[in-house]
Amino acid sequence: VGPAARALEFLRALTEAGASEQVGVPTGTLLRSPDERYAYVGNQLLLDHSADLGADELLALLDDLQAGLTHRRAYVHDEAQGARLHRAIAPHGWGGGAEVVLVLPDDVALSPTSAIAVPDARLRALERRTNMELGLPGLVADQLAVIRRRAATKLAAQGFVVTAPDGTDVAHATLYGGAGAVAQIEDVGTLLDHRGRGYGKDVVAACAAQARARGAEVIFLTADEQDWPQHLYRGMGFVPVARTWVLQREAVELS
Ligand SMILES: CC(C)(COP(=O)(O)OP(=O)(O)OC[C@H]1O[C@@H](n2cnc3c(N)ncnc32)[C@H](O)[C@@H]1OP(=O)(O)O)[C@@H](O)C(=O)NCCC(=O)NCCS
């Protein structure tokens, strides 16, 4: 099994670990988190069997499985199926898009980093601030933190932060897993006023160094294909190995 498949398998395990319920359905696995209903990542269909689905069937399926939620979301690991479905539902007002999976080769050297490992509470306090700066309402940021904490307890998470010269925490990232296997770096963020000073790179480098220290054989992260941060990661030596697809609709009215 190659690094791409191992990364995708871990990504799936991490996503499932964050949800409070994992329900087998004919098309895949439905993740539900009734107490965190506004956190998309904990309320989505991991769509494994989609070859028979056209746009209308997919919309009807998600309306059925996600009735009562104000969003619809499916996650597709199969690149070709995801691209096909994304094209098919775009005219229906859906968004989402491709995510790139990037792996750090063993021979890439990591720069020294000023980031330090911190306890969960300190990580979450900063993460809440960066999420709210990105426009998430406090309630949603809090629900996301519950999802992340649930996954963290199952997958050996360690948060890292960079502290600015004035002593405040300004950048964060989380490492999941790694012990002799696969490690994922997730939730990278820097406070707006502190961007462009290398802190984002610093927290990612700290996670990667810790993953290597844990004996990880595959170290990866994901990034929005349409957005620039993937170039930050490529600049550090990460290389793209796979693409996955998010199919998402927001602001669905409750009937
Ligand atoms: C992505 C993010 C963490 C980067 O934080 P940061 O502390 O500003 O990052 P750094 O200072 O380490 O910048 C690293 C590189 O990105 C480049 N960069 C920074 N902002 C950029 C922008 N808006 N467009 C293009 N490149 C940019 C920098 O020039 C630097 O490249 P260099 O080392 O070749 O000069 C921060 O912008 C952020 O929190 N964004 C919102 C959340 C997010 O998108 N997270 C990533 C999800 S995958």
PDB file of C-alpha atoms and ligand atoms in Angstrom:
ATOM      1  CA  VAL A   1       0.000   0.000   0.000  1.00  0.00           C
ATOM      2  CA  GLY A   2       1.501   3.338  -1.082  1.00  0.00           C
ATOM      3  CA  PRO A   3       1.691   6.610   0.871  1.00  0.00           C
ATOM      4  CA  ALA A   4      -1.378   8.082  -0.839  1.00  0.00           C
ATOM      5  CA  ALA A   5      -3.612   5.177   0.186  1.00  0.00           C
ATOM      6  CA  ARG A   6      -2.213   5.199   3.721  1.00  0.00           C
ATOM      7  CA  ALA A   7      -2.785   8.935   4.034  1.00  0.00           C
ATOM      8  CA  LEU A   8      -6.373   8.623   2.788  1.00  0.00           C
ATOM      9  CA  GLU A   9      -7.046   5.781   5.213  1.00  0.00           C
ATOM     10  CA  PHE A  10      -5.782   7.869   8.133  1.00  0.00           C
ATOM     11  CA  LEU A  11      -7.702  10.925   6.974  1.00  0.00           C
ATOM     12  CA  ARG A  12     -10.848   8.851   7.031  1.00  0.00           C
ATOM     13  CA  ALA A  13     -10.097   7.457  10.502  1.00  0.00           C
ATOM     14  CA  LEU A  14      -9.494  10.966  11.846  1.00  0.00           C
ATOM     15  CA  THR A  15     -12.709  12.272  10.308  1.00  0.00           C
ATOM     16  CA  GLU A  16     -14.717   9.377  11.729  1.00  0.00           C
ATOM     17  CA  ALA A  17     -13.109   9.738  15.158  1.00  0.00           C
ATOM     18  CA  GLY A  18     -14.393  13.302  15.458  1.00  0.00           C
ATOM     19  CA  ALA A  19     -18.053  12.417  14.957  1.00  0.00           C
ATOM     20  CA  SER A  20     -20.205  11.156  17.789  1.00  0.00           C
ATOM     21  CA  GLU A  21     -21.999   8.578  15.594  1.00  0.00           C
ATOM     22  CA  GLN A  22     -20.825   6.573  12.572  1.00  0.00           C
ATOM     23  CA  VAL A  23     -23.711   4.892  10.779  1.00  0.00           C
ATOM     24  CA  GLY A  24     -23.253   2.394   7.942  1.00  0.00           C
ATOM     25  CA  VAL A  25     -25.524   3.210   4.978  1.00  0.00           C
ATOM     26  CA  PRO A  26     -25.614   1.577   1.508  1.00  0.00           C
ATOM     27  CA  THR A  27     -23.597   4.430  -0.029  1.00  0.00           C
ATOM     28  CA  GLY A  28     -20.916   4.699   2.664  1.00  0.00           C
ATOM     29  CA  THR A  29     -20.714   5.938   6.248  1.00  0.00           C
ATOM     30  CA  LEU A  30     -22.904   8.685   7.641  1.00  0.00           C
ATOM     31  CA  LEU A  31     -21.250  10.787  10.343  1.00  0.00           C
ATOM     32  CA  ARG A  32     -23.596  12.432  12.816  1.00  0.00           C
ATOM     33  CA  SER A  33     -22.881  14.685  15.769  1.00  0.00           C
ATOM     34  CA  PRO A  34     -26.288  15.817  17.052  1.00  0.00           C
ATOM     35  CA  ASP A  35     -24.828  18.058  19.756  1.00  0.00           C
ATOM     36  CA  GLU A  36     -22.475  19.728  17.259  1.00  0.00           C
ATOM     37  CA  ARG A  37     -24.862  20.106  14.350  1.00  0.00           C
ATOM     38  CA  TYR A  38     -23.181  23.217  12.900  1.00  0.00           C
ATOM     39  CA  ALA A  39     -19.748  21.582  12.586  1.00  0.00           C
ATOM     40  CA  TYR A  40     -19.819  20.238   9.020  1.00  0.00           C
ATOM     41  CA  VAL A  41     -16.916  17.874   9.497  1.00  0.00           C
ATOM     42  CA  GLY A  42     -18.855  15.942  12.146  1.00  0.00           C
ATOM     43  CA  ASN A  43     -22.048  15.843  10.068  1.00  0.00           C
ATOM     44  CA  GLN A  44     -21.368  14.496   6.600  1.00  0.00           C
ATOM     45  CA  LEU A  45     -21.673  11.459   4.383  1.00  0.00           C
ATOM     46  CA  LEU A  46     -18.419   9.667   3.576  1.00  0.00           C
ATOM     47  CA  LEU A  47     -19.570   8.660   0.114  1.00  0.00           C
ATOM     48  CA  ASP A  48     -17.876   5.427  -0.971  1.00  0.00           C
ATOM     49  CA  HIS A  49     -20.316   3.946  -3.484  1.00  0.00           C
ATOM     50  CA  SER A  50     -21.407   6.638  -5.877  1.00  0.00           C
ATOM     51  CA  ALA A  51     -20.956   5.158  -9.355  1.00  0.00           C
ATOM     52  CA  ASP A  52     -24.743   4.810  -9.791  1.00  0.00           C
ATOM     53  CA  LEU A  53     -25.572   8.296  -8.524  1.00  0.00           C
ATOM     54  CA  GLY A  54     -26.445  11.254 -10.710  1.00  0.00           C
ATOM     55  CA  ALA A  55     -27.011  14.770  -9.423  1.00  0.00           C
ATOM     56  CA  ASP A  56     -30.715  14.288  -8.650  1.00  0.00           C
ATOM     57  CA  GLU A  57     -30.142  11.039  -6.772  1.00  0.00           C
ATOM     58  CA  LEU A  58     -27.329  12.529  -4.718  1.00  0.00           C
ATOM     59  CA  LEU A  59     -29.365  15.598  -3.756  1.00  0.00           C
ATOM     60  CA  ALA A  60     -32.326  13.407  -2.765  1.00  0.00           C
ATOM     61  CA  LEU A  61     -30.067  11.063  -0.799  1.00  0.00           C
ATOM     62  CA  LEU A  62     -28.495  13.894   1.213  1.00  0.00           C
ATOM     63  CA  ASP A  63     -31.856  15.619   1.758  1.00  0.00           C
ATOM     64  CA  ASP A  64     -33.008  12.344   3.262  1.00  0.00           C
ATOM     65  CA  LEU A  65     -29.901  11.540   5.336  1.00  0.00           C
ATOM     66  CA  GLN A  66     -29.319  15.126   6.509  1.00  0.00           C
ATOM     67  CA  ALA A  67     -32.903  16.342   6.959  1.00  0.00           C
ATOM     68  CA  GLY A  68     -32.980  18.697   9.928  1.00  0.00           C
ATOM     69  CA  LEU A  69     -29.523  20.156   9.268  1.00  0.00           C
ATOM     70  CA  THR A  70     -28.856  23.584   7.751  1.00  0.00           C
ATOM     71  CA  HIS A  71     -26.156  22.177   5.473  1.00  0.00           C
ATOM     72  CA  ARG A  72     -25.603  19.200   3.210  1.00  0.00           C
ATOM     73  CA  ARG A  73     -22.192  17.635   2.834  1.00  0.00           C
ATOM     74  CA  ALA A  74     -20.597  14.587   1.280  1.00  0.00           C
ATOM     75  CA  TYR A  75     -16.917  13.713   1.213  1.00  0.00           C
ATOM     76  CA  VAL A  76     -15.607  11.654  -1.696  1.00  0.00           C
ATOM     77  CA  HIS A  77     -12.179  10.002  -1.585  1.00  0.00           C
ATOM     78  CA  ASP A  78     -12.441   8.664  -5.139  1.00  0.00           C
ATOM     79  CA  GLU A  79     -10.993  11.457  -7.259  1.00  0.00           C
ATOM     80  CA  ALA A  80     -12.851  10.667 -10.495  1.00  0.00           C
ATOM     81  CA  GLN A  81     -16.212  10.156  -8.809  1.00  0.00           C
ATOM     82  CA  GLY A  82     -15.788  13.304  -6.761  1.00  0.00           C
ATOM     83  CA  ALA A  83     -14.957  15.410  -9.807  1.00  0.00           C
ATOM     84  CA  ARG A  84     -17.926  13.987 -11.712  1.00  0.00           C
ATOM     85  CA  LEU A  85     -20.374  14.640  -8.894  1.00  0.00           C
ATOM     86  CA  HIS A  86     -18.998  18.103  -8.160  1.00  0.00           C
ATOM     87  CA  ARG A  87     -19.581  19.080 -11.790  1.00  0.00           C
ATOM     88  CA  ALA A  88     -23.039  17.525 -11.740  1.00  0.00           C
ATOM     89  CA  ILE A  89     -24.317  19.391  -8.686  1.00  0.00           C
ATOM     90  CA  ALA A  90     -22.626  22.754  -9.271  1.00  0.00           C
ATOM     91  CA  PRO A  91     -25.608  24.021 -11.341  1.00  0.00           C
ATOM     92  CA  HIS A  92     -27.821  23.295  -8.305  1.00  0.00           C
ATOM     93  CA  GLY A  93     -26.033  25.937  -6.257  1.00  0.00           C
ATOM     94  CA  TRP A  94     -23.605  23.631  -4.484  1.00  0.00           C
ATOM     95  CA  GLY A  95     -20.042  24.503  -3.495  1.00  0.00           C
ATOM     96  CA  GLY A  96     -17.156  22.606  -1.949  1.00  0.00           C
ATOM     97  CA  GLY A  97     -14.286  21.586  -4.203  1.00  0.00           C
ATOM     98  CA  ALA A  98     -11.111  19.579  -4.429  1.00  0.00           C
ATOM     99  CA  GLU A  99      -8.686  19.099  -1.566  1.00  0.00           C
ATOM    100  CA  VAL A 100      -5.076  18.176  -2.229  1.00  0.00           C
ATOM    101  CA  VAL A 101      -3.346  15.591  -0.045  1.00  0.00           C
ATOM    102  CA  LEU A 102       0.345  16.458   0.345  1.00  0.00           C
ATOM    103  CA  VAL A 103       3.007  14.135   1.767  1.00  0.00           C
ATOM    104  CA  LEU A 104       6.405  15.088   3.232  1.00  0.00           C
ATOM    105  CA  PRO A 105       9.152  12.889   1.728  1.00  0.00           C
ATOM    106  CA  ASP A 106      11.615  11.313   4.185  1.00  0.00           C
ATOM    107  CA  ASP A 107      14.618  13.127   2.726  1.00  0.00           C
ATOM    108  CA  VAL A 108      13.211  16.650   3.146  1.00  0.00           C
ATOM    109  CA  ALA A 109      15.066  18.570   5.849  1.00  0.00           C
ATOM    110  CA  LEU A 110      12.982  20.585   8.302  1.00  0.00           C
ATOM    111  CA  SER A 111      13.936  24.094   9.371  1.00  0.00           C
ATOM    112  CA  PRO A 112      14.498  24.755  13.063  1.00  0.00           C
ATOM    113  CA  THR A 113      11.265  25.895  14.683  1.00  0.00           C
ATOM    114  CA  SER A 114      10.307  28.100  17.592  1.00  0.00           C
ATOM    115  CA  ALA A 115       6.935  26.333  18.047  1.00  0.00           C
ATOM    116  CA  ILE A 116       6.333  24.495  21.308  1.00  0.00           C
ATOM    117  CA  ALA A 117       4.049  21.624  22.315  1.00  0.00           C
ATOM    118  CA  VAL A 118       1.115  22.815  24.450  1.00  0.00           C
ATOM    119  CA  PRO A 119      -1.756  21.232  26.410  1.00  0.00           C
ATOM    120  CA  ASP A 120      -5.157  20.948  24.745  1.00  0.00           C
ATOM    121  CA  ALA A 121      -6.774  23.900  26.557  1.00  0.00           C
ATOM    122  CA  ARG A 122      -4.075  26.320  25.401  1.00  0.00           C
ATOM    123  CA  LEU A 123      -4.335  25.073  21.821  1.00  0.00           C
ATOM    124  CA  ARG A 124      -8.125  25.387  21.753  1.00  0.00           C
ATOM    125  CA  ALA A 125      -8.124  28.930  23.163  1.00  0.00           C
ATOM    126  CA  LEU A 126      -5.973  30.129  20.249  1.00  0.00           C
ATOM    127  CA  GLU A 127      -7.786  27.988  17.677  1.00  0.00           C
ATOM    128  CA  ARG A 128     -11.069  29.592  18.738  1.00  0.00           C
ATOM    129  CA  ARG A 129      -9.605  33.025  18.026  1.00  0.00           C
ATOM    130  CA  THR A 130      -8.260  32.124  14.568  1.00  0.00           C
ATOM    131  CA  ASN A 131     -11.544  30.404  13.652  1.00  0.00           C
ATOM    132  CA  MET A 132     -13.549  33.456  14.699  1.00  0.00           C
ATOM    133  CA  GLU A 133     -11.243  35.716  12.693  1.00  0.00           C
ATOM    134  CA  LEU A 134     -12.085  33.527   9.688  1.00  0.00           C
ATOM    135  CA  GLY A 135     -15.742  34.358  10.282  1.00  0.00           C
ATOM    136  CA  LEU A 136     -17.000  31.361  12.236  1.00  0.00           C
ATOM    137  CA  PRO A 137     -19.590  32.280  14.883  1.00  0.00           C
ATOM    138  CA  GLY A 138     -18.460  31.423  18.434  1.00  0.00           C
ATOM    139  CA  LEU A 139     -21.028  28.629  18.695  1.00  0.00           C
ATOM    140  CA  VAL A 140     -19.670  26.932  15.572  1.00  0.00           C
ATOM    141  CA  ALA A 141     -16.064  27.363  16.714  1.00  0.00           C
ATOM    142  CA  ASP A 142     -17.007  25.735  20.027  1.00  0.00           C
ATOM    143  CA  GLN A 143     -18.731  22.811  18.300  1.00  0.00           C
ATOM    144  CA  LEU A 144     -15.711  22.328  16.059  1.00  0.00           C
ATOM    145  CA  ALA A 145     -13.507  22.210  19.163  1.00  0.00           C
ATOM    146  CA  VAL A 146     -15.668  19.411  20.610  1.00  0.00           C
ATOM    147  CA  ILE A 147     -15.242  17.429  17.372  1.00  0.00           C
ATOM    148  CA  ARG A 148     -11.479  17.993  17.346  1.00  0.00           C
ATOM    149  CA  ARG A 149     -11.113  17.055  21.007  1.00  0.00           C
ATOM    150  CA  ARG A 150     -13.066  13.843  20.439  1.00  0.00           C
ATOM    151  CA  ALA A 151     -10.659  12.852  17.645  1.00  0.00           C
ATOM    152  CA  ALA A 152      -7.656  14.027  19.663  1.00  0.00           C
ATOM    153  CA  THR A 153      -8.289  11.587  22.497  1.00  0.00           C
ATOM    154  CA  LYS A 154      -8.425   8.672  20.045  1.00  0.00           C
ATOM    155  CA  LEU A 155      -5.512   9.545  17.755  1.00  0.00           C
ATOM    156  CA  ALA A 156      -2.657  10.770  19.933  1.00  0.00           C
ATOM    157  CA  ALA A 157      -2.988  14.457  19.137  1.00  0.00           C
ATOM    158  CA  GLN A 158      -0.424  17.076  20.086  1.00  0.00           C
ATOM    159  CA  GLY A 159      -0.959  20.784  19.560  1.00  0.00           C
ATOM    160  CA  PHE A 160       1.897  23.198  18.814  1.00  0.00           C
ATOM    161  CA  VAL A 161       1.888  26.991  19.057  1.00  0.00           C
ATOM    162  CA  VAL A 162       4.228  29.864  18.312  1.00  0.00           C
ATOM    163  CA  THR A 163       4.366  32.626  20.873  1.00  0.00           C
ATOM    164  CA  ALA A 164       5.039  36.201  19.729  1.00  0.00           C
ATOM    165  CA  PRO A 165       7.741  38.298  21.455  1.00  0.00           C
ATOM    166  CA  ASP A 166       5.040  39.893  23.658  1.00  0.00           C
ATOM    167  CA  GLY A 167       4.198  36.453  25.060  1.00  0.00           C
ATOM    168  CA  THR A 168       0.846  35.851  23.333  1.00  0.00           C
ATOM    169  CA  ASP A 169       0.134  32.675  21.347  1.00  0.00           C
ATOM    170  CA  VAL A 170      -0.282  33.566  17.666  1.00  0.00           C
ATOM    171  CA  ALA A 171      -0.028  30.439  15.459  1.00  0.00           C
ATOM    172  CA  HIS A 172      -1.117  26.838  15.892  1.00  0.00           C
ATOM    173  CA  ALA A 173      -1.263  23.402  14.279  1.00  0.00           C
ATOM    174  CA  THR A 174      -2.133  19.924  15.510  1.00  0.00           C
ATOM    175  CA  LEU A 175      -0.370  16.630  14.896  1.00  0.00           C
ATOM    176  CA  TYR A 176      -2.439  13.448  14.950  1.00  0.00           C
ATOM    177  CA  GLY A 177      -1.026   9.922  15.066  1.00  0.00           C
ATOM    178  CA  GLY A 178       2.456   8.990  13.973  1.00  0.00           C
ATOM    179  CA  ALA A 179       3.580   6.169  16.237  1.00  0.00           C
ATOM    180  CA  GLY A 180       5.299   3.941  13.679  1.00  0.00           C
ATOM    181  CA  ALA A 181       2.637   4.606  11.077  1.00  0.00           C
ATOM    182  CA  VAL A 182       0.827   7.584   9.583  1.00  0.00           C
ATOM    183  CA  ALA A 183       0.671  11.147  10.895  1.00  0.00           C
ATOM    184  CA  GLN A 184      -1.550  14.046   9.832  1.00  0.00           C
ATOM    185  CA  ILE A 185      -0.978  17.758  10.425  1.00  0.00           C
ATOM    186  CA  GLU A 186      -4.279  19.610  10.759  1.00  0.00           C
ATOM    187  CA  ASP A 187      -5.843  22.954  11.657  1.00  0.00           C
ATOM    188  CA  VAL A 188      -2.978  25.278  10.769  1.00  0.00           C
ATOM    189  CA  GLY A 189      -3.725  28.904  11.591  1.00  0.00           C
ATOM    190  CA  THR A 190      -2.045  32.227  12.367  1.00  0.00           C
ATOM    191  CA  LEU A 191      -3.785  35.287  13.845  1.00  0.00           C
ATOM    192  CA  LEU A 192      -4.284  37.946  11.142  1.00  0.00           C
ATOM    193  CA  ASP A 193      -2.013  40.551  12.713  1.00  0.00           C
ATOM    194  CA  HIS A 194       0.860  38.077  12.937  1.00  0.00           C
ATOM    195  CA  ARG A 195       0.836  36.549   9.459  1.00  0.00           C
ATOM    196  CA  GLY A 196       3.757  36.644   7.042  1.00  0.00           C
ATOM    197  CA  ARG A 197       6.439  36.171   9.712  1.00  0.00           C
ATOM    198  CA  GLY A 198       7.095  32.475   9.183  1.00  0.00           C
ATOM    199  CA  TYR A 199       4.931  31.338  12.109  1.00  0.00           C
ATOM    200  CA  GLY A 200       2.689  29.172   9.903  1.00  0.00           C
ATOM    201  CA  LYS A 201       5.729  27.332   8.604  1.00  0.00           C
ATOM    202  CA  ASP A 202       7.068  27.069  12.144  1.00  0.00           C
ATOM    203  CA  VAL A 203       4.042  25.222  13.533  1.00  0.00           C
ATOM    204  CA  VAL A 204       3.917  22.852  10.558  1.00  0.00           C
ATOM    205  CA  ALA A 205       7.649  22.124  10.899  1.00  0.00           C
ATOM    206  CA  ALA A 206       7.190  21.415  14.617  1.00  0.00           C
ATOM    207  CA  CYS A 207       4.386  18.925  13.906  1.00  0.00           C
ATOM    208  CA  ALA A 208       6.442  17.221  11.196  1.00  0.00           C
ATOM    209  CA  ALA A 209       9.516  16.994  13.446  1.00  0.00           C
ATOM    210  CA  GLN A 210       7.422  15.447  16.218  1.00  0.00           C
ATOM    211  CA  ALA A 211       5.884  12.996  13.718  1.00  0.00           C
ATOM    212  CA  ARG A 212       9.368  11.904  12.670  1.00  0.00           C
ATOM    213  CA  ALA A 213      10.376  11.559  16.308  1.00  0.00           C
ATOM    214  CA  ARG A 214       7.342   9.312  16.786  1.00  0.00           C
ATOM    215  CA  GLY A 215       8.547   7.151  13.889  1.00  0.00           C
ATOM    216  CA  ALA A 216       5.881   8.110  11.362  1.00  0.00           C
ATOM    217  CA  GLU A 217       6.307   6.457   7.970  1.00  0.00           C
ATOM    218  CA  VAL A 218       3.891   8.795   6.189  1.00  0.00           C
ATOM    219  CA  ILE A 219       3.424  12.460   7.167  1.00  0.00           C
ATOM    220  CA  PHE A 220       0.709  14.381   5.366  1.00  0.00           C
ATOM    221  CA  LEU A 221      -1.701  17.286   5.382  1.00  0.00           C
ATOM    222  CA  THR A 222      -4.548  18.481   3.195  1.00  0.00           C
ATOM    223  CA  ALA A 223      -5.204  21.852   1.576  1.00  0.00           C
ATOM    224  CA  ASP A 224      -7.927  23.475  -0.486  1.00  0.00           C
ATOM    225  CA  GLU A 225      -6.922  23.128  -4.130  1.00  0.00           C
ATOM    226  CA  GLN A 226      -8.281  26.587  -4.987  1.00  0.00           C
ATOM    227  CA  ASP A 227      -6.390  28.398  -2.222  1.00  0.00           C
ATOM    228  CA  TRP A 228      -2.768  29.495  -1.813  1.00  0.00           C
ATOM    229  CA  PRO A 229      -1.669  27.733   1.456  1.00  0.00           C
ATOM    230  CA  GLN A 230      -0.858  24.576  -0.529  1.00  0.00           C
ATOM    231  CA  HIS A 231       2.090  26.561  -1.945  1.00  0.00           C
ATOM    232  CA  LEU A 232       3.345  27.282   1.564  1.00  0.00           C
ATOM    233  CA  TYR A 233       3.424  23.497   2.130  1.00  0.00           C
ATOM    234  CA  ARG A 234       4.969  22.749  -1.279  1.00  0.00           C
ATOM    235  CA  GLY A 235       7.659  25.304  -0.459  1.00  0.00           C
ATOM    236  CA  MET A 236       8.506  23.272   2.651  1.00  0.00           C
ATOM    237  CA  GLY A 237       8.905  20.129   0.527  1.00  0.00           C
ATOM    238  CA  PHE A 238       5.446  18.541   0.744  1.00  0.00           C
ATOM    239  CA  VAL A 239       4.367  16.905  -2.533  1.00  0.00           C
ATOM    240  CA  PRO A 240       0.800  16.284  -3.747  1.00  0.00           C
ATOM    241  CA  VAL A 241      -0.184  12.606  -3.923  1.00  0.00           C
ATOM    242  CA  ALA A 242      -3.988  12.607  -4.139  1.00  0.00           C
ATOM    243  CA  ARG A 243      -7.118  14.719  -4.511  1.00  0.00           C
ATOM    244  CA  THR A 244     -10.366  14.274  -2.647  1.00  0.00           C
ATOM    245  CA  TRP A 245     -13.657  16.126  -3.062  1.00  0.00           C
ATOM    246  CA  VAL A 246     -15.982  17.988  -0.744  1.00  0.00           C
ATOM    247  CA  LEU A 247     -19.563  18.383  -2.013  1.00  0.00           C
ATOM    248  CA  GLN A 248     -21.253  20.973   0.120  1.00  0.00           C
ATOM    249  CA  ARG A 249     -24.286  23.196   0.328  1.00  0.00           C
ATOM    250  CA  GLU A 250     -24.727  25.838   3.019  1.00  0.00           C
ATOM    251  CA  ALA A 251     -27.688  27.787   4.386  1.00  0.00           C
ATOM    252  CA  VAL A 252     -30.261  25.083   3.679  1.00  0.00           C
ATOM    253  CA  GLU A 253     -33.701  26.138   4.924  1.00  0.00           C
ATOM    254  CA  LEU A 254     -35.354  23.830   7.401  1.00  0.00           C
ATOM    255  CA  SER A 255     -38.661  22.514   6.155  1.00  0.00           C
TER     256      SER A 255
HETATM  257  C1  LIG B   1      -2.089  29.700   6.118  1.00  0.00           C
HETATM  258  C2  LIG B   1      -1.587  30.498   7.325  1.00  0.00           C
HETATM  259  C3  LIG B   1      -1.554  29.576   8.531  1.00  0.00           C
HETATM  260  C4  LIG B   1      -0.163  30.997   7.013  1.00  0.00           C
HETATM  261  O1  LIG B   1       0.319  31.608   8.179  1.00  0.00           O
HETATM  262  P1  LIG B   1       1.568  32.594   8.191  1.00  0.00           P
HETATM  263  O2  LIG B   1       2.059  32.617   9.599  1.00  0.00           O
HETATM  264  O3  LIG B   1       1.241  33.875   7.549  1.00  0.00           O
HETATM  265  O4  LIG B   1       2.582  31.776   7.241  1.00  0.00           O
HETATM  266  P2  LIG B   1       4.120  32.090   6.999  1.00  0.00           P
HETATM  267  O5  LIG B   1       4.478  33.451   7.469  1.00  0.00           O
HETATM  268  O6  LIG B   1       4.873  30.933   7.568  1.00  0.00           O
HETATM  269  O7  LIG B   1       4.167  32.070   5.395  1.00  0.00           O
HETATM  270  C5  LIG B   1       4.660  31.007   4.710  1.00  0.00           C
HETATM  271  C6  LIG B   1       4.734  31.326   3.229  1.00  0.00           C
HETATM  272  O8  LIG B   1       3.430  31.649   2.697  1.00  0.00           O
HETATM  273  C7  LIG B   1       3.525  32.844   1.918  1.00  0.00           C
HETATM  274  N1  LIG B   1       2.283  33.601   2.011  1.00  0.00           N
HETATM  275  C8  LIG B   1       1.793  34.203   3.117  1.00  0.00           C
HETATM  276  N2  LIG B   1       0.593  34.788   2.829  1.00  0.00           N
HETATM  277  C9  LIG B   1       0.357  34.557   1.516  1.00  0.00           C
HETATM  278  C10 LIG B   1      -0.705  34.903   0.619  1.00  0.00           C
HETATM  279  N3  LIG B   1      -1.784  35.599   1.044  1.00  0.00           N
HETATM  280  N4  LIG B   1      -0.628  34.479  -0.659  1.00  0.00           N
HETATM  281  C11 LIG B   1       0.435  33.777  -1.100  1.00  0.00           C
HETATM  282  N5  LIG B   1       1.476  33.397  -0.281  1.00  0.00           N
HETATM  283  C12 LIG B   1       1.437  33.788   0.989  1.00  0.00           C
HETATM  284  C13 LIG B   1       4.644  33.595   2.563  1.00  0.00           C
HETATM  285  O9  LIG B   1       5.191  34.505   1.625  1.00  0.00           O
HETATM  286  C14 LIG B   1       5.618  32.490   2.915  1.00  0.00           C
HETATM  287  O10 LIG B   1       6.347  32.089   1.804  1.00  0.00           O
HETATM  288  P3  LIG B   1       7.954  32.216   1.789  1.00  0.00           P
HETATM  289  O11 LIG B   1       8.442  31.491   2.993  1.00  0.00           O
HETATM  290  O12 LIG B   1       8.316  31.562   0.510  1.00  0.00           O
HETATM  291  O13 LIG B   1       8.201  33.673   1.858  1.00  0.00           O
HETATM  292  C15 LIG B   1      -2.470  31.739   7.604  1.00  0.00           C
HETATM  293  O14 LIG B   1      -2.556  32.534   6.439  1.00  0.00           O
HETATM  294  C16 LIG B   1      -3.878  31.390   8.041  1.00  0.00           C
HETATM  295  O15 LIG B   1      -4.136  31.187   9.214  1.00  0.00           O
HETATM  296  N6  LIG B   1      -4.822  31.312   7.075  1.00  0.00           N
HETATM  297  C17 LIG B   1      -6.201  30.968   7.364  1.00  0.00           C
HETATM  298  C18 LIG B   1      -6.359  29.502   7.711  1.00  0.00           C
HETATM  299  C19 LIG B   1      -5.820  28.575   6.641  1.00  0.00           C
HETATM  300  O16 LIG B   1      -6.010  28.801   5.444  1.00  0.00           O
HETATM  301  N7  LIG B   1      -5.127  27.535   7.070  1.00  0.00           N
HETATM  302  C20 LIG B   1      -4.523  26.561   6.192  1.00  0.00           C
HETATM  303  C21 LIG B   1      -5.490  25.534   5.842  1.00  0.00           C
HETATM  304  S1  LIG B   1      -4.726  24.298   4.802  1.00  0.00           S
END
